[in-house]
Each structure stands twice: as C-alpha cells, then as structure tokens.
Amino acid sequence: IESISKVTGSFTEPEYKIETVNDLVKLAELTNNGVDATGVTFVLAKDLDLKEYCEANMATGGLTPIGNSTNPFKGNFNGNGNVISNLTINRPTEDYQGLFGYSAEVARILNIGVINFNIEADRCVGGLVGYSLSFIRNSFSKGSAKGSDSTGGLIGTNGGITGLSCSYSISSVENTGLAAGGLIGYAYCKYVESCYANTTINGKSLVGGLIGSSSLAETKNCYAIGDIAGNRAVGGLVGYLYYGTRSFVDCWEGCNISGRIKVGSFIGEITNAQADSPADKINLLNIRVLESELNYIGAVTLASGNNLDYDTSSWDVNITEVRLSNTNTNLQVGTNNESSSQIGFNTNFDVVT
C-alpha cells in the first residue's frame, strides 16, 4: 500500500496507508482543501500518539480535524484495530470538532479507537467525529468532550441514511446548551446497534446516558451506565425523543440520574413537534431499567398552538416486556400537559426480574 506522504495533488491509488502523525495531518489538509477521497481507503498502519504535535500546535487549537462542513471527509478510514492517543483540540468558538470534523454519507469509519482525548469546542463535538453522516462500526473513544450544543463522547451529531454499530465511549461530557450524550449528542441516523456508554455527563437540556436527543428509527442492544446530571429532559438512555415511529429493543440503563424537570429512568421526554406527521408509535421491547425511583418516561409533550393539528388518539407507546430491577417497581409515565392525558399507553407487560 502506498503511503499518503507521497500524494502531491489528488488521490490516484485506491488505498493509502497512514504511518505517522504527519500522515494523519496530511489527510486533514488534503480533505479540508477539497481533494476528493470518494472510494479511497486509508489504513492506519499503527498506533499514533498526538501528544507532541498537539502541544506544539496549541496556539492554533491543537489538531485540525479531518473534514469540515465545506469539504467533508468522503473516503473510507480503516483504523485496523489501532488507536490514536492524546488528541487535544481547544477551539471553544468553533463547530464540528473531533478526530474527524465532518464526514459525508459516502464515507465509512471503521475499527478505530481514540483514547485520552480532550476536546473543547462550540457545537457538534465528539471524540471520534464532530458531525457524522457516515457508516461507523467497531470504534471507540475514551476521554473528555466539552461543548455548547450536540456534544457526545464518540459523536457530536450523527445523521445520515445508515448508522452506528458495535462501538462505545468511556468519557466525560460537559454541555452548556442542548443535546449531551455519553455516546452521541444528537442522533438522527437510521439506527444505533450494539453500542454502549460509560459516562459522566454534566449537561443542561436534553441529556441522556447514551444519546442526548434522538429521532432514531431503531436503538437496539444498547446500554448506558454512569452519572448524568441536567436540568430539563434527562433520561438514563435518551434525554429527548422526537416524533415518529421509534423502537428500543434489548436496551437497558444503569445510570445515577439527577435533573429538575422531565426526568425519566429510561427516556426524559417524548415529544411530537411537527404538524401533519404520521401516526407515532414508540415500541419498547425487552427493556431493563435499574433506576426505580423515577418514572420510566419523564414526560410526554404534544405540540400545541402555531396552527398545529395533531390527532393524539393515533399516538401510543407500546411496551411489551420491561425488565425491572425489583418486583416492587411500577411502570409509570409522567405527563406534561392536558393533551398528554389523551395518549393511550399499552402497559400490558410482564415484569421479568
């Protein structure tokens, strides 16, 4: 495999190897300057330690991420099971900060770990990717992320037509605005599967042990543990869940949770906020909740005013099996306004201890 160090203008080979910190920096420079990497694979040949590079470049904020909103990363990055350590970024007024700043739908990020990272930025902040539209699998992060909106241990914002699988984050997250999650700050991709977060979160609004704010179609075989604190819409797994048909399958939480309003052991708040949306259905299948002091769902809020006309009779939460921490725990759903009482909840479930 040819080294990326030999690239002078455009990518002419189908595959390049990254062997040094300078190679990684070059990938960022080429990507951010608009060199198209669609269909090109970059293989990390060994572990890389960014400590010296980041310390030497702190005057400009440390490492420059790979990809930005103008020129996102479009290639395939295979970490090959290697890790990148001591990533430091200090750009508190800039968005899209992580090892990858912004990745496109055509990109794939696989088999990579980012450890001992320390990132402070504004919006869309994550140890691996600030803003991802890509397929990501078998990746992890360990470190600290701080931002104002959409801050996650692994990914700040995760969108696109695919999703995230077989990945995790062990991290601390601090967020002063909306959407803080141990794994993902804000998720609107198709799915998150076989992932977990072990986290400490200090957030403000829309705070979740796994995902801060979510409009995922499916969350499957995931869990979150740790200590999470926020003000509004705080949940052990998801802080804030948007309208639509959503499924949670084989998921559990084991978080110490603190919050002021709309706080739930599993989901902080479920909301419908769009006019003329299709019938919403929330499916919770084989869910385990370890926090028995809180309502299972903190609050359900339906949109009102602004000429929104929504048929609440078609919106229901279907719970088929809930695994509770003890037989004395009752399933409860908090309500936030009068329209919430119009929602039908199918709570015919078996308690499995």
CSV table of C-alpha atoms in Angstrom, one decimal:
chain,number,residue,atom,x,y,z
A,1,ILE,CA,0.0,0.0,0.0
A,2,GLU,CA,1.4,3.4,-1.0
A,3,SER,CA,2.0,5.9,1.8
A,4,ILE,CA,-0.2,9.1,1.8
A,5,SER,CA,3.0,11.0,2.3
A,6,LYS,CA,3.7,10.6,-1.4
A,7,VAL,CA,0.4,12.3,-2.5
A,8,THR,CA,1.1,15.6,-4.2
A,9,GLY,CA,-2.2,16.7,-5.6
A,10,SER,CA,-5.1,14.2,-5.9
A,11,PHE,CA,-5.6,10.6,-4.8
A,12,THR,CA,-4.6,8.3,-7.7
A,13,GLU,CA,-4.5,5.0,-5.8
A,14,PRO,CA,-7.4,3.1,-4.3
A,15,GLU,CA,-5.7,2.7,-0.9
A,16,TYR,CA,-3.1,4.5,1.2
A,17,LYS,CA,-1.5,3.8,4.5
A,18,ILE,CA,-1.1,6.3,7.4
A,19,GLU,CA,2.0,5.5,9.4
A,20,THR,CA,2.9,8.8,11.1
A,21,VAL,CA,1.3,11.8,12.8
A,22,ASN,CA,2.4,13.9,9.8
A,23,ASP,CA,0.5,11.4,7.5
A,24,LEU,CA,-2.7,12.0,9.6
A,25,VAL,CA,-2.2,15.7,9.4
A,26,LYS,CA,-1.7,15.5,5.7
A,27,LEU,CA,-5.0,13.6,5.3
A,28,ALA,CA,-6.7,16.5,7.1
A,29,GLU,CA,-5.0,19.1,5.0
A,30,LEU,CA,-5.9,17.4,1.7
A,31,THR,CA,-9.5,16.8,2.8
A,32,ASN,CA,-10.0,20.3,4.1
A,33,ASN,CA,-8.6,21.7,0.9
A,34,GLY,CA,-11.2,19.9,-1.2
A,35,VAL,CA,-9.3,16.9,-2.5
A,36,ASP,CA,-12.0,14.3,-3.2
A,37,ALA,CA,-11.4,10.9,-1.5
A,38,THR,CA,-14.6,9.2,-2.6
A,39,GLY,CA,-13.9,5.5,-2.9
A,40,VAL,CA,-10.4,5.8,-1.5
A,41,THR,CA,-9.4,3.7,1.6
A,42,PHE,CA,-7.0,5.0,4.2
A,43,VAL,CA,-5.5,2.3,6.5
A,44,LEU,CA,-3.9,3.2,9.9
A,45,ALA,CA,-0.8,1.1,10.0
A,46,LYS,CA,0.0,1.5,13.7
A,47,ASP,CA,-0.9,3.4,16.9
A,48,LEU,CA,-0.3,7.1,16.8
A,49,ASP,CA,0.4,9.4,19.7
A,50,LEU,CA,-0.6,13.0,19.1
A,51,LYS,CA,0.7,14.5,22.3
A,52,GLU,CA,3.8,16.2,21.0
A,53,TYR,CA,2.0,17.5,17.9
A,54,CYS,CA,-0.9,18.9,19.8
A,55,GLU,CA,1.3,20.6,22.4
A,56,ALA,CA,3.4,22.2,19.7
A,57,ASN,CA,0.2,23.5,17.9
A,58,MET,CA,-1.9,24.7,20.9
A,59,ALA,CA,-1.6,28.3,19.6
A,60,THR,CA,-3.9,27.3,16.8
A,61,GLY,CA,-6.1,25.0,18.8
A,62,GLY,CA,-4.2,21.6,18.6
A,63,LEU,CA,-5.1,19.1,15.9
A,64,THR,CA,-7.1,20.3,12.9
A,65,PRO,CA,-10.0,17.8,12.3
A,66,ILE,CA,-10.3,15.7,9.1
A,67,GLY,CA,-13.1,17.3,7.1
A,68,ASN,CA,-15.3,20.3,7.6
A,69,SER,CA,-18.8,21.4,6.6
A,70,THR,CA,-17.5,22.8,3.3
A,71,ASN,CA,-15.2,19.8,2.5
A,72,PRO,CA,-16.3,16.8,4.4
A,73,PHE,CA,-14.4,13.6,4.6
A,74,LYS,CA,-15.7,11.2,1.8
A,75,GLY,CA,-13.3,8.3,2.0
A,76,ASN,CA,-13.1,5.1,3.9
A,77,PHE,CA,-11.0,5.1,7.1
A,78,ASN,CA,-9.9,1.7,8.5
A,79,GLY,CA,-8.1,2.0,11.8
A,80,ASN,CA,-7.2,-1.6,11.5
A,81,GLY,CA,-7.6,-2.1,15.3
A,82,ASN,CA,-5.1,0.7,16.1
A,83,VAL,CA,-5.6,3.7,18.4
A,84,ILE,CA,-4.9,7.4,18.3
A,85,SER,CA,-4.0,8.8,21.6
A,86,ASN,CA,-3.7,12.2,23.3
A,87,LEU,CA,-5.8,14.1,20.8
A,88,THR,CA,-6.2,17.7,22.0
A,89,ILE,CA,-8.5,20.3,20.5
A,90,ASN,CA,-9.2,23.7,22.1
A,91,ARG,CA,-11.5,25.8,19.9
A,92,PRO,CA,-14.3,26.9,22.1
A,93,THR,CA,-15.9,29.1,19.4
A,94,GLU,CA,-15.7,26.6,16.5
A,95,ASP,CA,-18.1,23.9,15.4
A,96,TYR,CA,-17.5,20.3,14.1
A,97,GLN,CA,-14.6,19.2,16.2
A,98,GLY,CA,-13.3,15.7,16.7
A,99,LEU,CA,-10.7,13.5,15.1
A,100,PHE,CA,-13.0,13.8,12.1
A,101,GLY,CA,-14.7,17.2,12.0
A,102,TYR,CA,-17.4,16.4,9.4
A,103,SER,CA,-17.9,13.2,7.4
A,104,ALA,CA,-20.2,12.6,4.4
A,105,GLU,CA,-22.7,9.9,3.7
A,106,VAL,CA,-20.4,8.1,1.3
A,107,ALA,CA,-17.7,7.8,4.0
A,108,ARG,CA,-17.0,4.8,6.2
A,109,ILE,CA,-15.1,4.9,9.5
A,110,LEU,CA,-14.1,1.5,10.9
A,111,ASN,CA,-12.0,-0.2,13.6
A,112,ILE,CA,-10.5,2.9,15.2
A,113,GLY,CA,-10.0,3.9,18.8
A,114,VAL,CA,-9.4,7.5,20.1
A,115,ILE,CA,-8.1,7.5,23.7
A,116,ASN,CA,-7.1,10.1,26.2
A,117,PHE,CA,-8.8,12.8,24.1
A,118,ASN,CA,-9.6,16.3,25.4
A,119,ILE,CA,-11.8,18.4,23.2
A,120,GLU,CA,-13.4,21.8,23.9
A,121,ALA,CA,-15.4,23.4,21.1
A,122,ASP,CA,-18.8,25.0,20.4
A,123,ARG,CA,-21.4,22.8,18.6
A,124,CYS,CA,-21.1,19.2,17.3
A,125,VAL,CA,-18.3,17.9,19.4
A,126,GLY,CA,-17.2,14.3,19.7
A,127,GLY,CA,-14.1,12.3,20.4
A,128,LEU,CA,-14.3,10.5,17.0
A,129,VAL,CA,-16.5,12.7,14.9
A,130,GLY,CA,-18.0,16.1,15.4
A,131,TYR,CA,-20.7,15.7,12.7
A,132,SER,CA,-21.2,12.4,11.0
A,133,LEU,CA,-23.4,11.3,8.1
A,134,SER,CA,-21.3,8.2,7.7
A,135,PHE,CA,-21.5,4.5,8.5
A,136,ILE,CA,-19.4,3.9,11.6
A,137,ARG,CA,-18.6,0.5,13.1
A,138,ASN,CA,-16.3,-1.1,15.7
A,139,SER,CA,-14.9,2.1,17.0
A,140,PHE,CA,-14.5,3.6,20.5
A,141,SER,CA,-13.4,6.7,22.4
A,142,LYS,CA,-12.0,7.4,25.9
A,143,GLY,CA,-11.6,11.0,27.1
A,144,SER,CA,-13.4,14.3,27.7
A,145,ALA,CA,-15.6,16.4,25.4
A,146,LYS,CA,-16.9,19.9,26.2
A,147,GLY,CA,-19.3,21.9,24.0
A,148,SER,CA,-22.4,24.1,23.9
A,149,ASP,CA,-24.7,22.0,21.7
A,150,SER,CA,-24.7,18.4,20.4
A,151,THR,CA,-21.8,17.0,22.4
A,152,GLY,CA,-21.1,13.3,22.7
A,153,GLY,CA,-18.4,11.0,23.9
A,154,LEU,CA,-18.0,9.4,20.5
A,155,ILE,CA,-20.0,11.6,18.1
A,156,GLY,CA,-21.5,15.1,18.4
A,157,THR,CA,-24.2,14.8,15.8
A,158,ASN,CA,-24.9,11.5,14.0
A,159,GLY,CA,-27.2,11.6,10.9
A,160,GLY,CA,-27.4,10.1,7.5
A,161,ILE,CA,-29.1,7.0,6.0
A,162,THR,CA,-27.1,4.4,7.8
A,163,GLY,CA,-26.0,4.3,11.4
A,164,LEU,CA,-23.6,3.3,14.2
A,165,SER,CA,-22.8,-0.2,15.4
A,166,CYS,CA,-20.5,-2.2,17.7
A,167,SER,CA,-19.0,1.0,19.2
A,168,TYR,CA,-18.6,2.6,22.6
A,169,SER,CA,-17.4,5.5,24.6
A,170,ILE,CA,-16.0,5.8,28.1
A,171,SER,CA,-16.0,9.5,28.6
A,172,SER,CA,-16.9,12.7,30.5
A,173,VAL,CA,-19.2,15.1,28.7
A,174,GLU,CA,-19.9,18.7,29.5
A,175,ASN,CA,-22.5,20.6,27.6
A,176,THR,CA,-23.9,24.1,28.3
A,177,GLY,CA,-26.8,24.1,25.8
A,178,LEU,CA,-28.8,21.3,24.1
A,179,ALA,CA,-28.1,17.6,23.5
A,180,ALA,CA,-25.5,15.9,25.6
A,181,GLY,CA,-25.0,12.2,25.4
A,182,GLY,CA,-22.5,9.6,26.6
A,183,LEU,CA,-22.2,8.2,23.1
A,184,ILE,CA,-24.0,10.7,20.8
A,185,GLY,CA,-25.2,14.2,21.5
A,186,TYR,CA,-27.9,14.4,18.8
A,187,ALA,CA,-28.8,11.3,16.7
A,188,TYR,CA,-31.0,11.3,13.6
A,189,CYS,CA,-29.4,8.5,11.6
A,190,LYS,CA,-31.3,5.2,10.9
A,191,TYR,CA,-30.1,3.1,13.8
A,192,VAL,CA,-27.7,2.6,16.7
A,193,GLU,CA,-27.0,-1.0,17.4
A,194,SER,CA,-24.8,-3.0,19.9
A,195,CYS,CA,-23.3,0.2,21.5
A,196,TYR,CA,-22.8,1.4,25.0
A,197,ALA,CA,-21.6,4.4,27.0
A,198,ASN,CA,-19.9,4.5,30.4
A,199,THR,CA,-20.1,8.2,31.1
A,200,THR,CA,-20.2,11.2,33.4
A,201,ILE,CA,-22.3,14.0,32.0
A,202,ASN,CA,-22.9,17.5,33.2
A,203,GLY,CA,-25.5,19.0,30.8
A,204,LYS,CA,-28.3,21.5,30.7
A,205,SER,CA,-31.1,20.3,28.5
A,206,LEU,CA,-31.7,17.1,26.5
A,207,VAL,CA,-29.3,14.9,28.4
A,208,GLY,CA,-29.1,11.1,28.0
A,209,GLY,CA,-26.7,8.4,29.2
A,210,LEU,CA,-26.4,7.1,25.6
A,211,ILE,CA,-28.0,9.8,23.4
A,212,GLY,CA,-28.9,13.3,24.4
A,213,SER,CA,-31.5,14.0,21.7
A,214,SER,CA,-32.8,11.3,19.3
A,215,SER,CA,-35.0,10.8,16.3
A,216,LEU,CA,-33.6,7.3,15.5
A,217,ALA,CA,-35.8,4.7,13.9
A,218,GLU,CA,-34.3,1.9,16.0
A,219,THR,CA,-32.0,1.6,19.0
A,220,LYS,CA,-31.1,-2.0,19.6
A,221,ASN,CA,-28.9,-3.9,22.1
A,222,CYS,CA,-27.5,-0.8,23.7
A,223,TYR,CA,-26.9,0.4,27.3
A,224,ALA,CA,-25.6,3.2,29.3
A,225,ILE,CA,-24.1,3.4,32.8
A,226,GLY,CA,-22.6,6.3,34.8
A,227,ASP,CA,-23.6,9.6,36.4
A,228,ILE,CA,-25.7,12.0,34.4
A,229,ALA,CA,-27.0,15.4,35.5
A,230,GLY,CA,-29.0,18.0,33.7
A,231,ASN,CA,-31.9,20.5,34.0
A,232,ARG,CA,-34.6,19.5,31.5
A,233,ALA,CA,-35.3,16.3,29.6
A,234,VAL,CA,-32.9,14.0,31.3
A,235,GLY,CA,-33.0,10.2,30.8
A,236,GLY,CA,-30.9,7.2,31.6
A,237,LEU,CA,-30.7,6.1,28.0
A,238,VAL,CA,-32.2,9.0,26.0
A,239,GLY,CA,-32.9,12.6,27.2
A,240,TYR,CA,-35.3,13.8,24.4
A,241,LEU,CA,-37.1,11.6,21.9
A,242,TYR,CA,-38.6,13.2,18.8
A,243,TYR,CA,-41.9,12.4,17.0
A,244,GLY,CA,-42.1,9.3,14.7
A,245,THR,CA,-42.1,5.6,14.9
A,246,ARG,CA,-39.3,4.6,17.2
A,247,SER,CA,-38.2,1.2,18.6
A,248,PHE,CA,-36.0,0.3,21.5
A,249,VAL,CA,-35.1,-3.3,21.6
A,250,ASP,CA,-33.0,-5.1,24.2
A,251,CYS,CA,-31.7,-1.9,25.8
A,252,TRP,CA,-31.0,-1.0,29.4
A,253,GLU,CA,-29.7,1.7,31.6
A,254,GLY,CA,-27.9,1.8,34.9
A,255,CYS,CA,-27.3,5.5,35.5
A,256,ASN,CA,-27.4,7.7,38.5
A,257,ILE,CA,-29.7,10.4,37.3
A,258,SER,CA,-30.4,13.9,38.5
A,259,GLY,CA,-32.5,16.6,36.9
A,260,ARG,CA,-35.1,19.2,37.6
A,261,ILE,CA,-37.9,18.7,35.1
A,262,LYS,CA,-38.9,15.9,32.7
A,263,VAL,CA,-36.6,13.4,34.2
A,264,GLY,CA,-37.1,9.7,33.4
A,265,SER,CA,-35.2,6.5,34.2
A,266,PHE,CA,-35.2,5.5,30.5
A,267,ILE,CA,-36.4,8.5,28.5
A,268,GLY,CA,-36.6,12.0,29.8
A,269,GLU,CA,-39.2,13.4,27.4
A,270,ILE,CA,-41.1,12.1,24.4
A,271,THR,CA,-42.4,14.9,22.2
A,272,ASN,CA,-44.3,15.5,19.0
A,273,ALA,CA,-43.4,18.8,17.5
A,274,GLN,CA,-44.3,18.6,13.8
A,275,ALA,CA,-47.6,19.3,12.0
A,276,ASP,CA,-49.2,16.6,9.8
A,277,SER,CA,-46.7,13.9,10.9
A,278,PRO,CA,-47.8,10.3,10.5
A,279,ALA,CA,-49.1,8.3,13.4
A,280,ASP,CA,-46.4,8.0,16.0
A,281,LYS,CA,-45.6,4.7,17.8
A,282,ILE,CA,-43.0,4.1,20.4
A,283,ASN,CA,-42.1,0.5,20.9
A,284,LEU,CA,-40.1,-0.5,24.0
A,285,LEU,CA,-39.2,-4.2,23.7
A,286,ASN,CA,-37.3,-6.1,26.4
A,287,ILE,CA,-36.1,-3.1,28.3
A,288,ARG,CA,-34.3,-3.2,31.6
A,289,VAL,CA,-34.4,-0.2,34.0
A,290,LEU,CA,-32.3,-0.2,37.1
A,291,GLU,CA,-33.4,3.2,38.4
A,292,SER,CA,-36.6,2.5,40.3
A,293,GLU,CA,-37.1,5.9,41.9
A,294,LEU,CA,-38.0,7.7,38.7
A,295,ASN,CA,-40.9,7.5,36.2
A,296,TYR,CA,-39.9,5.2,33.3
A,297,ILE,CA,-40.7,8.1,30.9
A,298,GLY,CA,-40.3,11.5,32.5
A,299,ALA,CA,-42.9,13.4,30.4
A,300,VAL,CA,-44.9,13.2,27.1
A,301,THR,CA,-45.5,16.5,25.4
A,302,LEU,CA,-47.6,17.2,22.3
A,303,ALA,CA,-47.3,20.2,20.1
A,304,SER,CA,-50.0,22.8,20.5
A,305,GLY,CA,-50.6,26.2,19.0
A,306,ASN,CA,-48.9,27.5,15.9
A,307,ASN,CA,-51.8,26.1,13.9
A,308,LEU,CA,-50.7,22.5,14.6
A,309,ASP,CA,-53.5,20.0,14.3
A,310,TYR,CA,-52.4,16.6,15.6
A,311,ASP,CA,-54.6,13.5,16.3
A,312,THR,CA,-53.4,12.3,19.6
A,313,SER,CA,-55.6,9.2,19.5
A,314,SER,CA,-53.2,7.7,16.9
A,315,TRP,CA,-50.1,8.2,19.1
A,316,ASP,CA,-49.3,5.4,21.5
A,317,VAL,CA,-46.5,3.9,23.5
A,318,ASN,CA,-46.4,0.1,23.1
A,319,ILE,CA,-44.5,-1.7,25.9
A,320,THR,CA,-44.4,-5.4,25.6
A,321,GLU,CA,-41.8,-6.5,28.1
A,322,VAL,CA,-40.0,-4.5,30.7
A,323,ARG,CA,-37.3,-5.8,32.9
A,324,LEU,CA,-37.3,-4.0,36.2
A,325,SER,CA,-34.8,-4.1,39.0
A,326,ASN,CA,-37.2,-5.5,41.5
A,327,THR,CA,-40.8,-6.7,41.7
A,328,ASN,CA,-41.9,-3.6,43.7
A,329,THR,CA,-41.1,-1.2,40.8
A,330,ASN,CA,-44.1,0.1,38.9
A,331,LEU,CA,-44.1,1.4,35.4
A,332,GLN,CA,-45.1,5.0,35.4
A,333,VAL,CA,-45.3,7.7,32.7
A,334,GLY,CA,-45.2,11.3,33.6
A,335,THR,CA,-47.4,13.8,31.8
A,336,ASN,CA,-46.6,17.4,30.9
A,337,ASN,CA,-49.9,18.9,29.8
A,338,GLU,CA,-53.6,18.2,29.3
A,339,SER,CA,-53.1,16.8,25.8
A,340,SER,CA,-50.7,14.2,27.3
A,341,SER,CA,-53.6,12.5,29.0
A,342,GLN,CA,-55.2,11.7,25.6
A,343,ILE,CA,-52.4,9.4,24.7
A,344,GLY,CA,-53.1,5.7,25.0
A,345,PHE,CA,-50.4,3.6,26.7
A,346,ASN,CA,-50.4,-0.2,26.3
A,347,THR,CA,-49.0,-1.2,29.6
A,348,ASN,CA,-49.9,-4.9,29.5
A,349,PHE,CA,-46.4,-6.3,30.1
A,350,ASP,CA,-44.6,-9.0,32.0
A,351,VAL,CA,-42.3,-8.0,34.8
A,352,VAL,CA,-39.1,-10.1,34.5
A,353,THR,CA,-36.7,-10.0,37.4
